[in-house]
Short mmCIF file of C-alpha atoms in Angstrom, two decimals:
data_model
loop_
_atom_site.label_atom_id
_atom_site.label_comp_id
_atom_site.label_asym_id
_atom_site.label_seq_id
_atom_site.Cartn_x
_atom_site.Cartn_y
_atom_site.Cartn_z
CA UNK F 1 122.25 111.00 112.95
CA UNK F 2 122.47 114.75 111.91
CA UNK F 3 119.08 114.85 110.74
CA UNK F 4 118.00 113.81 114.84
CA UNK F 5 120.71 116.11 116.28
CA UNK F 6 119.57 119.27 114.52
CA UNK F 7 115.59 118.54 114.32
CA UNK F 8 114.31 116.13 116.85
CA UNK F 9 113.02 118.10 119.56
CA UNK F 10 112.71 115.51 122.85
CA UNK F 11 109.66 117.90 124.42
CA UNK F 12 107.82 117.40 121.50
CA UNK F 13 107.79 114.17 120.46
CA UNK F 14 108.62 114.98 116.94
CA UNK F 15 110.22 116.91 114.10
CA UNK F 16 111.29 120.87 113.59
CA UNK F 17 107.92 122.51 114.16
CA UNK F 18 106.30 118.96 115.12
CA UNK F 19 103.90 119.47 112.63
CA UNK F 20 102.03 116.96 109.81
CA UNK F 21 104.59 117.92 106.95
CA UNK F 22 107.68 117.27 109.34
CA UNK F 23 106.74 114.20 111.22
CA UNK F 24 105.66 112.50 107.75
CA UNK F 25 108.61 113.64 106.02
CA UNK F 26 111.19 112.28 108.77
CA UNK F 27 109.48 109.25 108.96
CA UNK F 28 109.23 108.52 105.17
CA UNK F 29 113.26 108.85 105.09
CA UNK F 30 113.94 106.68 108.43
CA UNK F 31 115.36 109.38 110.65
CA UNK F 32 113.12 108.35 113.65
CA UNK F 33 114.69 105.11 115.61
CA UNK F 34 112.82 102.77 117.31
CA UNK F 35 111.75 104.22 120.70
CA UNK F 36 111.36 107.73 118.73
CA UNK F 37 109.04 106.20 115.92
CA UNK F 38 105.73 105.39 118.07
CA UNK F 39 105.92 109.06 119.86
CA UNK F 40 106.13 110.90 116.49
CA UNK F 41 103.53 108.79 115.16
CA UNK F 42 101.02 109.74 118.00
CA UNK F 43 102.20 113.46 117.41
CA UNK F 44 101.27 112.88 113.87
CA UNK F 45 97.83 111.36 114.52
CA UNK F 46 97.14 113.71 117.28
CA UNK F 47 97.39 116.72 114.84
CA UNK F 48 94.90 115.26 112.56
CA UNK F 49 92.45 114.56 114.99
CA UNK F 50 92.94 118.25 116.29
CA UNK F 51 92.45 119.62 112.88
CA UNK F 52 89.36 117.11 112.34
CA UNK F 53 90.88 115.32 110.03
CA UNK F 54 92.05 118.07 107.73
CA UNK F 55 95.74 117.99 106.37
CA UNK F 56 98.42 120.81 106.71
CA UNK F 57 100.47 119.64 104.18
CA UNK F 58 101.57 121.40 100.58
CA UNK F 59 102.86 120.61 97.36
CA UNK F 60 105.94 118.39 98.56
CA UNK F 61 104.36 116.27 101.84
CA UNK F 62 101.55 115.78 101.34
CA UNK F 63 102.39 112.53 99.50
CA UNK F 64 103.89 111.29 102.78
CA UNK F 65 101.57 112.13 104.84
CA UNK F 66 99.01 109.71 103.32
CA UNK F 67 101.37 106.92 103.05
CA UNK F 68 103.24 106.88 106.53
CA UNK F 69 100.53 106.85 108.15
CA UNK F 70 98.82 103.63 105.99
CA UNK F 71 102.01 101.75 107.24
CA UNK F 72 102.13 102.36 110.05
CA UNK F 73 98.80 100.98 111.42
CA UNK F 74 97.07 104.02 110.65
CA UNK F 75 95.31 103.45 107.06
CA UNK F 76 91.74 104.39 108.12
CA UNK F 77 93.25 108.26 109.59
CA UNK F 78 94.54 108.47 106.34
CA UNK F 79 91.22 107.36 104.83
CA UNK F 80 89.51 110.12 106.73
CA UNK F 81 91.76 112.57 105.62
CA UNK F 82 91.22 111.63 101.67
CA UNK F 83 87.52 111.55 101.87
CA UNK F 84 87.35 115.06 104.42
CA UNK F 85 84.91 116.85 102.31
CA UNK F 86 85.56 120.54 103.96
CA UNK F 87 88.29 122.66 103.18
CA UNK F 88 91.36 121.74 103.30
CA UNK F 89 91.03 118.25 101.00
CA UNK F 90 90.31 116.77 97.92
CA UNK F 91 86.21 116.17 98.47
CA UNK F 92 86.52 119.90 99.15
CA UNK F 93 87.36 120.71 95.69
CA UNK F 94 84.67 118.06 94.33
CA UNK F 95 82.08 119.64 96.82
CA UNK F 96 83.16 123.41 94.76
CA UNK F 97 82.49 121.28 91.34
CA UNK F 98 86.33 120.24 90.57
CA UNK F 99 86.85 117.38 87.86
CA UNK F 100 90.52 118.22 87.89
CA UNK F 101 93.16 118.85 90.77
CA UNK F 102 93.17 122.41 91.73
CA UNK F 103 96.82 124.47 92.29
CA UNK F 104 95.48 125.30 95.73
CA UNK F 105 93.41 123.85 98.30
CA UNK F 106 91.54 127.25 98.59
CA UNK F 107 88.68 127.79 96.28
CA UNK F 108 89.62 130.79 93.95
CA UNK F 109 89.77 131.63 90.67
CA UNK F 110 91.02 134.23 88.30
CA UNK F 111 94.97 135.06 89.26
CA UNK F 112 94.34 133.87 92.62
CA UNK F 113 94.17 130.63 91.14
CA UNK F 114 96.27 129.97 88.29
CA UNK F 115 95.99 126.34 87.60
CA UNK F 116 92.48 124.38 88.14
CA UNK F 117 94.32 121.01 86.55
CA UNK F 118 97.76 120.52 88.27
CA UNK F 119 99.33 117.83 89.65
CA UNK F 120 100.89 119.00 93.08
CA UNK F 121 97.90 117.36 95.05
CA UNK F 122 98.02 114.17 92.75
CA UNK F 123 99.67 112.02 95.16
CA UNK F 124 96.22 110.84 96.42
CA UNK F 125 96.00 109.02 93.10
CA UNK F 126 99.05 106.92 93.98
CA UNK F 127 97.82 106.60 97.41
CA UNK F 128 94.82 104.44 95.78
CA UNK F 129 96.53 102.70 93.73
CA UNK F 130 99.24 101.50 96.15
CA UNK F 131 97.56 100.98 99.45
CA UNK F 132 93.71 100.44 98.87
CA UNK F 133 94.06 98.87 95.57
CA UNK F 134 97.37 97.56 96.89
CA UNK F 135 99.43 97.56 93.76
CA UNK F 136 103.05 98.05 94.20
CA UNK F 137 106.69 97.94 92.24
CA UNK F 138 109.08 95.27 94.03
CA UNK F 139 111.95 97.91 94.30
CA UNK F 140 114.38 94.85 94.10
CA UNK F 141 112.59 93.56 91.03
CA UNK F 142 112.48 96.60 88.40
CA UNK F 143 109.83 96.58 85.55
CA UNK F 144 107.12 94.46 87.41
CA UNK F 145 108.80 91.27 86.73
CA UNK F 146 108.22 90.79 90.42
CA UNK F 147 105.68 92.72 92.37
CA UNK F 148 103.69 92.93 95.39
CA UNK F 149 99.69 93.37 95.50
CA UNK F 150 98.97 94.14 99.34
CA UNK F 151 95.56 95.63 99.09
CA UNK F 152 94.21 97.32 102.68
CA UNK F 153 90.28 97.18 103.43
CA UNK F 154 88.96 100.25 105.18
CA UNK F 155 86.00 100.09 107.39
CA UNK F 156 83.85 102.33 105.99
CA UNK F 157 84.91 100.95 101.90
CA UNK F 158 82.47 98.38 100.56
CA UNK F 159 84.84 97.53 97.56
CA UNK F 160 87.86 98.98 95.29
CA UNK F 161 89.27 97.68 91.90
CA UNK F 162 92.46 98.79 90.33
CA UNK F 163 94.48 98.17 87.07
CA UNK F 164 97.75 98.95 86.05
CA UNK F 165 99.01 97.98 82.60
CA UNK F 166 102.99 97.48 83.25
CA UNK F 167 105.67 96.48 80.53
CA UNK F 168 104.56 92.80 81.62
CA UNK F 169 100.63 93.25 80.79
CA UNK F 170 98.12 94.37 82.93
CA UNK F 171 97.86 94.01 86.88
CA UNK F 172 94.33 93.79 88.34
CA UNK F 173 93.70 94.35 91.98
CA UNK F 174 89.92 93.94 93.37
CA UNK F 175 88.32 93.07 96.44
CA UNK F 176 84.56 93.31 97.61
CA UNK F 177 83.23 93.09 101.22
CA UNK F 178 80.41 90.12 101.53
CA UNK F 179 78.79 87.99 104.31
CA UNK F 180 81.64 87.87 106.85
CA UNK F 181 84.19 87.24 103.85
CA UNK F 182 86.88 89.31 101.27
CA UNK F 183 86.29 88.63 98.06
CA UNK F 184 89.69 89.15 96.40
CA UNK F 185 90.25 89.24 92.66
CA UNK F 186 93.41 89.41 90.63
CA UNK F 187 95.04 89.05 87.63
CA UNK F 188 98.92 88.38 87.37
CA UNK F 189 100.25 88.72 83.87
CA UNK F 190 102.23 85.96 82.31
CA UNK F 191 106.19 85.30 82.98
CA UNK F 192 105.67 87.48 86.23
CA UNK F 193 105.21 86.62 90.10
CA UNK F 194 103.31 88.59 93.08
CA UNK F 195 103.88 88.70 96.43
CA UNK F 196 100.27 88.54 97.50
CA UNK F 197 98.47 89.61 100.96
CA UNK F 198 95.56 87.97 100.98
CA UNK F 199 93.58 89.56 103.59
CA UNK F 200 91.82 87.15 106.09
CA UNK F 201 90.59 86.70 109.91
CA UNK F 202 91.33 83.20 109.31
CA UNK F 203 93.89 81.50 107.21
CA UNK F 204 92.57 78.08 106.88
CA UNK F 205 89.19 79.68 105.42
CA UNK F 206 91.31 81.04 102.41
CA UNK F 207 89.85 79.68 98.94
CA UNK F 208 90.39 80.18 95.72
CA UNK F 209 87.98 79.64 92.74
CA UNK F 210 86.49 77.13 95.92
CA UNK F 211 89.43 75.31 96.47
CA UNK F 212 91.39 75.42 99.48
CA UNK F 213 94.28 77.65 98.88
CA UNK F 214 96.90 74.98 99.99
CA UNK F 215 95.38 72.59 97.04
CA UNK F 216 96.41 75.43 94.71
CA UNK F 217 100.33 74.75 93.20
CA UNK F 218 100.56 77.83 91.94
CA UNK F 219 100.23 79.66 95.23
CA UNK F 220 102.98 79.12 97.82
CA UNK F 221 102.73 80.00 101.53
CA UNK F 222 105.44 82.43 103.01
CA UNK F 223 103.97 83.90 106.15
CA UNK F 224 101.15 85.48 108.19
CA UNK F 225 101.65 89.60 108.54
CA UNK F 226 98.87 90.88 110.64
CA UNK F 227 95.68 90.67 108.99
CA UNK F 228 97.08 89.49 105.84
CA UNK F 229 98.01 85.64 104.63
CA UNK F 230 101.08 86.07 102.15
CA UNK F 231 101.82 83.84 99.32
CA UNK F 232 103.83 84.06 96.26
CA UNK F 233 101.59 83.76 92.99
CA UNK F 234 102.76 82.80 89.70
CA UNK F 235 101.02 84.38 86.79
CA UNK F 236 96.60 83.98 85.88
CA UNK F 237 93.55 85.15 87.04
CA UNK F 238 92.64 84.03 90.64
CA UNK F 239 89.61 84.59 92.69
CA UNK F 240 90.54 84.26 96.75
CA UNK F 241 87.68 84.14 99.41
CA UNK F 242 89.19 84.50 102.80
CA UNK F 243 86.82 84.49 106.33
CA UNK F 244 86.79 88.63 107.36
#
């Protein structure tokens, strides 16, 4: 309530300065309620459009900025955003010959540019992990006993594969585009359960291994979410085909 009183500014439609780092900060931490949340999203994504697709963030949002904006509804911006290959972003350093994370976004070296392997603009690696490979910690189930794999499939992404190897064994996340279908691949280590989005157009075309998923014991049915089927998953390797 403090947070709103002293930095939500009605005119703009968002945070302090209304700009990428405040908007994604407030709305990583809640502040926004539920009539303010859709106008400081559109603030947000109006920015990045402006900027063509270029972030203003630093070291401490840009994390955020990524993330809020892949839930809420807005994964391919922040897709855009992660593949921009002019300055500001992460293609930009590739495009200047980077195989490690720069200090700055600027290209510079010497003093200007003291560290050409840092990990302030790392965050991008978690953002792959968690959201396109769609590996994630159940925060109510510490040390991946219980997790979640909620993989999200960008339009212009043919395929993405992930691993993770947790106290539990290894998690493997994978899905591949083909003929009108998601091909959706993962392994579940043993004496663990996921909470599995399965994405699909259709959830009576869901297979796996080319069996209808409701033939399969092991995977139980919780709820539709979107464009995703979820079911709980006990531990193996499964193979899901789902109509996309």
């Amino acid at each position: 309530e403090a947070f709103n009183t002293k930095l939500w500014a009605e005119s703009k439609g968002g945070y302090g300065s209304n700009n990428q780092s405040c908007n994604a900060f407030a709305i990583f931490i809640g502040a926004p309620t539920q009539q303010q949340l859709p106008r400081v999203m559109a603030s947000l994504v109006k920015d990045v459009k402006q900027r063509g697709y270029h972030l203003t963030t630093g070291n401490l949002c840009t994390k955020y900025l990524l993330e809020m904006l892949t839930e809420n509804g807005e994964v391919e911006t922040a897709y855009k955003i992660a593949t921009q290959t002019t300055y500001p972003g992460w293609g930009y350093m590739l495009s200047k010959g980077a195989t490690t994370l720069w200090e700055r976004w600027e290209y510079e070296t010497g003093g200007s540019m003291n560290s050409h392997n840092h990990p302030m603009m790392g965050s991008v690696g978690s953002w792959l992990y968690k959201y396109i490979a769609g590996i994630l910690p159940d925060i109510e189930n510490p040390g991946f006993a219980k997790f979640i794999l909620h993989p999200y499939i960008i339009n212009d992404l043919e395929h993405a594969e992930a691993s993770y190897r947790s106290v539990k064994g290894e998690i493997r996340s994978a899905w591949k585009k083909t003929k009108g279908s998601i091909e959706y691949a993962v392994s579940i280590p043993a004496n663990t359960v996921a909470t599995v989005y399965i994405p699909t157009k259709e959830i009576k075309s869901i297979t796996e291994s080319g069996r209808r998923i409701s033939r399969v014991k092991e995977c139980k049915f919780l709820r539709l979410e979107e464009q995703w089927a979820v079911f709980e998953v006990g531990s193996g390797d499964y193979l899901f085909n789902s109509k996309w």
